[in-house]
Tab-separated table of C-alpha atoms in Angstrom:
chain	number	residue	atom	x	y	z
N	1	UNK	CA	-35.387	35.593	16.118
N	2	UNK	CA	-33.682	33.109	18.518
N	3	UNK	CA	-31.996	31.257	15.497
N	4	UNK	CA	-30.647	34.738	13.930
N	5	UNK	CA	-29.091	35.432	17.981
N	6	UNK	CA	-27.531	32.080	17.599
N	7	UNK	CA	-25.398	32.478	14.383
N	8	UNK	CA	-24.076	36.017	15.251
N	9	UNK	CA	-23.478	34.260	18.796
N	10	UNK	CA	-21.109	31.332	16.685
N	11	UNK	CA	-19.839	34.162	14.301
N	12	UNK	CA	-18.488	36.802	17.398
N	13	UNK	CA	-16.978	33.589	18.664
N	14	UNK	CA	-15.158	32.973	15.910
N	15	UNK	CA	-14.088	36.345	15.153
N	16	UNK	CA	-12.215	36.109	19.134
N	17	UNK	CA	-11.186	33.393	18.481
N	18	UNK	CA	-9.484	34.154	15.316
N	19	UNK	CA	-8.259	37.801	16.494
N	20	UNK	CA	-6.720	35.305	19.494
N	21	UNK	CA	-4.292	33.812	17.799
N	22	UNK	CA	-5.049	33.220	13.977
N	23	UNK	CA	-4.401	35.057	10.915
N	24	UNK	CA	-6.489	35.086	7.918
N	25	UNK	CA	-3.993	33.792	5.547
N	26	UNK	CA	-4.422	30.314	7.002
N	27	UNK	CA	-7.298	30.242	5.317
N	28	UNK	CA	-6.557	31.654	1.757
N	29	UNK	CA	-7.453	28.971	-1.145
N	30	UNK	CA	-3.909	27.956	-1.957
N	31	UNK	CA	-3.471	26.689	1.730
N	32	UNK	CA	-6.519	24.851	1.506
N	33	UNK	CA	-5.488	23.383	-1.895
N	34	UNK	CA	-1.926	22.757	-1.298
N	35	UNK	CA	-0.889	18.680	-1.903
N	36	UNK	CA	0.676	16.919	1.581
N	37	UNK	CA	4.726	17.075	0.652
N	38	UNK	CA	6.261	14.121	-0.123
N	39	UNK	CA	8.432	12.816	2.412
N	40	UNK	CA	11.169	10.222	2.571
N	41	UNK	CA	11.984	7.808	-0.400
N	42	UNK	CA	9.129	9.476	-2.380
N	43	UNK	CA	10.541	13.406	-1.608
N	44	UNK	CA	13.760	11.749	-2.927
N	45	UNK	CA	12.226	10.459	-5.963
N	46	UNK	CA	10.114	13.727	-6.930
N	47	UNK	CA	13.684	15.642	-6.779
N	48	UNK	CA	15.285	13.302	-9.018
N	49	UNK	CA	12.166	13.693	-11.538
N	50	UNK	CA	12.533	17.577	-11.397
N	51	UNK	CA	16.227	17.558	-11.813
N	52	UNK	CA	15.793	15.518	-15.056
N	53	UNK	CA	13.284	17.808	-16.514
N	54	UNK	CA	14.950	20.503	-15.647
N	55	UNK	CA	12.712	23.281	-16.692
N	56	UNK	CA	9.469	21.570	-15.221
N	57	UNK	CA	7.696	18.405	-15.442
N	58	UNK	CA	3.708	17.308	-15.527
N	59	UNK	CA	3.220	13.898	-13.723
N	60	UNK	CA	1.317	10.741	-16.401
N	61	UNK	CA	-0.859	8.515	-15.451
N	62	UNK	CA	-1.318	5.387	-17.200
N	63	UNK	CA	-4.953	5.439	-18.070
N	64	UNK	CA	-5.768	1.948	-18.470
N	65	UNK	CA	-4.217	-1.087	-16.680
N	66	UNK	CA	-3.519	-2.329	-13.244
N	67	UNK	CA	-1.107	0.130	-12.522
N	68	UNK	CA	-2.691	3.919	-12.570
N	69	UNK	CA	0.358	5.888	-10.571
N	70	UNK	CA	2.668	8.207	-12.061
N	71	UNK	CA	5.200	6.694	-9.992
N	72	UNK	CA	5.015	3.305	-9.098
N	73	UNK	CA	7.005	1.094	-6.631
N	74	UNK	CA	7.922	-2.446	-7.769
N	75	UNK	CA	10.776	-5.058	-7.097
N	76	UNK	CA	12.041	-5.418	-10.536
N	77	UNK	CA	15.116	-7.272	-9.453
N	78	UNK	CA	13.655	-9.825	-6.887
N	79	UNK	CA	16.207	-8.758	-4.337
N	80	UNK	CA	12.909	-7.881	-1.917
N	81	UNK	CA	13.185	-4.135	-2.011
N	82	UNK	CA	11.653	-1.706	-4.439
N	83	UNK	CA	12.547	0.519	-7.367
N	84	UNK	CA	10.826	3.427	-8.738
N	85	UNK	CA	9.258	3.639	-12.371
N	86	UNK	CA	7.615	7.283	-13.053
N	87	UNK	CA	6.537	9.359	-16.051
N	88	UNK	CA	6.360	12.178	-16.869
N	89	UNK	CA	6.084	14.638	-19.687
N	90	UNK	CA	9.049	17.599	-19.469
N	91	UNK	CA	7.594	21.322	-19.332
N	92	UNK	CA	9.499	22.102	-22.579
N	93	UNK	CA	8.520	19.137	-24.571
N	94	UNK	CA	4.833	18.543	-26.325
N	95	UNK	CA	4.882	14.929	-27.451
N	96	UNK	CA	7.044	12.782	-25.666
N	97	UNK	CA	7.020	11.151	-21.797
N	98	UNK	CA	10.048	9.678	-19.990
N	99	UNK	CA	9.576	6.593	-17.493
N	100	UNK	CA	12.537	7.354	-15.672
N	101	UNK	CA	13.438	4.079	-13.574
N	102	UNK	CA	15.393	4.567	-10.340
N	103	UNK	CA	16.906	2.137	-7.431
N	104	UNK	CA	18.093	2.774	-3.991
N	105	UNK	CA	21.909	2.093	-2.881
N	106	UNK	CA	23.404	3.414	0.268
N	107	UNK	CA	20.569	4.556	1.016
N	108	UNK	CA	20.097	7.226	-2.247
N	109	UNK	CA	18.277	7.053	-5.059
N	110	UNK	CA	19.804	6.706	-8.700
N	111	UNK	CA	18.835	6.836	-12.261
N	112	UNK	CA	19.250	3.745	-13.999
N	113	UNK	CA	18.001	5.294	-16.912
N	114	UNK	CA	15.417	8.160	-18.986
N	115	UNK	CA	13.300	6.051	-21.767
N	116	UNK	CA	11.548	8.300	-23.881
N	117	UNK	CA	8.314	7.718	-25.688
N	118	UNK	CA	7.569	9.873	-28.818
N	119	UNK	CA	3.581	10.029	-27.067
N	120	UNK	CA	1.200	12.000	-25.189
N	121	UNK	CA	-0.291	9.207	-22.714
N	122	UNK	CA	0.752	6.262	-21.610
N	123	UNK	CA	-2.320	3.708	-21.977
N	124	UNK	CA	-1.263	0.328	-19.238
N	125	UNK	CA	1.574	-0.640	-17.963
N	126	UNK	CA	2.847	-4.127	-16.756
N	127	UNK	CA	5.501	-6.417	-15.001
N	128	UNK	CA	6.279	-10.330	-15.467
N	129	UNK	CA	8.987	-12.110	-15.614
N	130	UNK	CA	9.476	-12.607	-19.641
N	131	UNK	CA	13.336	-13.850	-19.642
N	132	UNK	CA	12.745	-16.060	-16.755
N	133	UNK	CA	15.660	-15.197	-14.528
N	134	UNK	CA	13.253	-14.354	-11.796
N	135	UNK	CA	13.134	-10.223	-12.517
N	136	UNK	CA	10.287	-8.440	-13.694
N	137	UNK	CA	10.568	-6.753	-17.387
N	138	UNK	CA	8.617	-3.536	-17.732
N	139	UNK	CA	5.938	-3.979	-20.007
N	140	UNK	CA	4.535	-0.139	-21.673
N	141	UNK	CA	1.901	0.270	-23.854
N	142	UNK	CA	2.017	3.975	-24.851
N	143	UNK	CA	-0.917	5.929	-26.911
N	144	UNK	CA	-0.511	6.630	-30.573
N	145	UNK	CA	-2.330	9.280	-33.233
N	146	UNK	CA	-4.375	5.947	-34.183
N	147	UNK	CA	-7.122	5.818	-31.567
N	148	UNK	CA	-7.374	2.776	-29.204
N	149	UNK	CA	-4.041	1.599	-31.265
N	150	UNK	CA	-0.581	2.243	-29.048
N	151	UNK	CA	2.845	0.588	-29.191
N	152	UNK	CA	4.285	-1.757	-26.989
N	153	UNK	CA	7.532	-1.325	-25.564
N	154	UNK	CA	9.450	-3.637	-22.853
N	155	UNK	CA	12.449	-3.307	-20.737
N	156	UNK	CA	14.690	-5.661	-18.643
N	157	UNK	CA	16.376	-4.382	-15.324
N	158	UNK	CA	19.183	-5.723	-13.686
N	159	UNK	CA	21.806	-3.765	-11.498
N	160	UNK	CA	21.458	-0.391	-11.979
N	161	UNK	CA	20.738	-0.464	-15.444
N	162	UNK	CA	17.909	-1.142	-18.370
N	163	UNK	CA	18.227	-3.201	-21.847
N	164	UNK	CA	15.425	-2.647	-24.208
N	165	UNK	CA	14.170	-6.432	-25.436
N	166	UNK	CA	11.425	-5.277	-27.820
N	167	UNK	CA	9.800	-2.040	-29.113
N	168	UNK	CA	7.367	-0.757	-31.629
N	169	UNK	CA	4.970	-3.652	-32.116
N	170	UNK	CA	1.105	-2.154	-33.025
N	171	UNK	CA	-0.972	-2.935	-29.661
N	172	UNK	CA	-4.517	-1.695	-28.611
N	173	UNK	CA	-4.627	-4.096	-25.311
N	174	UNK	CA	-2.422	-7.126	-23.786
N	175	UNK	CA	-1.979	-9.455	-20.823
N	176	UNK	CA	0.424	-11.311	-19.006
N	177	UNK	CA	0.805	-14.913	-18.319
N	178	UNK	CA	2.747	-18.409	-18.735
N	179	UNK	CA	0.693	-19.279	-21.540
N	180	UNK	CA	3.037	-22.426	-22.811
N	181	UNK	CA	3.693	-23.537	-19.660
N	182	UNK	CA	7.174	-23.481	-19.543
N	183	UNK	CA	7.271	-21.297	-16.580
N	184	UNK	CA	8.097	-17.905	-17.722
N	185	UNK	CA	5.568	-15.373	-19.167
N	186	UNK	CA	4.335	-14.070	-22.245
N	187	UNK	CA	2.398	-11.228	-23.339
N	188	UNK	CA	-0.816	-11.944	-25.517
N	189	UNK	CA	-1.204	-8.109	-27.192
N	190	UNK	CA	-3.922	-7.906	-29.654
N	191	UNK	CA	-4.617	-5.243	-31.932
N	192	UNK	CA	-7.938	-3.561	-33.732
N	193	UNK	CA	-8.297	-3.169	-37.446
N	194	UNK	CA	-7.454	-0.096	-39.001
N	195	UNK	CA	-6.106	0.730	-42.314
N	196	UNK	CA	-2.416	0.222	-40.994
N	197	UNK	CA	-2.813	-2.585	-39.085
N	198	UNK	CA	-4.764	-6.593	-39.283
N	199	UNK	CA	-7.091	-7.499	-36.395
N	200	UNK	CA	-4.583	-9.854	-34.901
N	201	UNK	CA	-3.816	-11.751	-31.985
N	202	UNK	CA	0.002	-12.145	-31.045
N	203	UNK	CA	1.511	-14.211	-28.523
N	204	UNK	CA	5.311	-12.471	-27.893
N	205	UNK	CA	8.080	-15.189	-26.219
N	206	UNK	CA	11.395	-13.991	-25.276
N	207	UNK	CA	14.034	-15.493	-27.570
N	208	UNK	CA	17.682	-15.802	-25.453
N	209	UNK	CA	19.683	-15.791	-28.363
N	210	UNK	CA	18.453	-12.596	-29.925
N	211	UNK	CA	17.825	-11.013	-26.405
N	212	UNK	CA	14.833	-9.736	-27.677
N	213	UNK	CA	10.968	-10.560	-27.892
N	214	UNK	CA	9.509	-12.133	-31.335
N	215	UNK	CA	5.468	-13.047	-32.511
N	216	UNK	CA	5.809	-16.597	-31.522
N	217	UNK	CA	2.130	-17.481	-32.594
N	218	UNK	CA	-0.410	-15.211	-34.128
N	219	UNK	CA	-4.462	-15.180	-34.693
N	220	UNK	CA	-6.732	-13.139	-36.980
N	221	UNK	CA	-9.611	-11.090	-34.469
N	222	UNK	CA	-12.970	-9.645	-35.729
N	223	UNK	CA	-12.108	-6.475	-37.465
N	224	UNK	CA	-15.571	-5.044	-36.412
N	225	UNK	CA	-14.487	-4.754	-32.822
N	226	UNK	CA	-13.575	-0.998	-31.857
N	227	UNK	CA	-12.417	-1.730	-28.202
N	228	UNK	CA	-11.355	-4.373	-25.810
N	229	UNK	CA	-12.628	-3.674	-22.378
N	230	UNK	CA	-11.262	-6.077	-20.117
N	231	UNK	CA	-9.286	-9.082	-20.803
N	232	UNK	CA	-8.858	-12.028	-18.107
N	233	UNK	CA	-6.828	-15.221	-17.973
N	234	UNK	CA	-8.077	-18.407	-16.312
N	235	UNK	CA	-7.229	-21.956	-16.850
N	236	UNK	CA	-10.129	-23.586	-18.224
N	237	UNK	CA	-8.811	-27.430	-17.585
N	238	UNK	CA	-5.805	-29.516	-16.113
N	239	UNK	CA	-3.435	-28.870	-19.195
């Protein structure tokens, strides 16, 4: 009996308190549920995304990788401030995403360009410094129709704008690192077996001539492997 005083003693409170000074459609689900808005640099970001898509945009999330943010914040240029990479998949469009890369300057953001990937997902993402001019290169694996097989894509950004240096190459997983030692890095991408593709492991170098990336080495893999998990890079002596 004392218990059943007590909650309609908490309940009339709350109903004075609420007639005090509330109203009830504080409290309706879509208040509840409604996201924080974005503020500063990243308000100024999500307006550049929407007037891009134009009629509506869905937010992608790279679903394996380091990197799981639709929009991600990254000194590409080594100048010690950031630009923006984000994707997203336009409301009107089924099977493609843009990474739309951005840069602040005077204090605004800009579109330095709209890549678009004939995909659904984008599996990782990456940066490292493939050229070796110091700048990071965007590194994109995106999903294909071939499960656990995507295709690689990178990008080079330098004031303002981006240069594709090599697209289309088969790749179910990779990782970065200066794996010649000559002080630049280099993308180790293997791929599974299917019946389009070799189990192979390629090592991809930046060639300055052709301003592009090529195989520069190349190892079969064990066809019966259906996924790579995790990869890691360690030195395992002095050379």
């Amino acid at each position: 009996m004392k218990i059943k005083k007590l909650i309609s003693a908490v309940l009339f409170g709350s109903m004075l308190l609420c007639m005090s000074g509330c109203n009830i459609s504080d409290f309706s689900a879509d208040n509840l549920l409604r996201p924080p808005k974005a503020v500063g640099d990243e308000a100024e970001i999500e307006q550049l995304i929407a007037k891009t898509a134009d009629s509506g945009y869905t937010l992608k999330y790279p679903k394996n990788g380091k990197f799981r943010s639709a929009i991600i914040m990254t000194d590409l240029d080594g100048n010690e401030s950031n630009e923006a990479v984000a994707f997203f998949r336009n409301s009107a469009e089924t099977s493609s995403v843009h990474m739309l890369v951005m840069y602040s300057k005077d204090n605004s953001w800009k579109i330095a360009s709209d890549n678009i990937f004939e995909t659904t997902d984008i599996d990782s993402v990456d940066f490292a410094d493939l050229t070796g001019n110091g700048k990071a290169e965007i590194i994109v694996n995106s999903t294909t129709y071939t499960p656990n097989v995507g295709k690689l894509s990178c990008y080079s950004y330098s004031g303002g704008k981006t240069s594709d240096i090599g697209s289309g190459q088969s790749c179910s997983s990779f990782v970065t690192g200066d794996f010649d030692g000559d002080g630049t890095s280099e993308i180790i991408s293997l791929v599974l077996y299917t019946t389009e593709n070799e189990a192979l492991a390629s090592m991809l170098d930046y060639n300055e001539d052709s301003k592009s990336l090529y195989a520069k080495a190349m190892a079969n893999m064990d066809p019966n492997v259906v996924k790579y998990k995790n990869i890691a890079v360690t030195k395992l002596d002095n050379d």
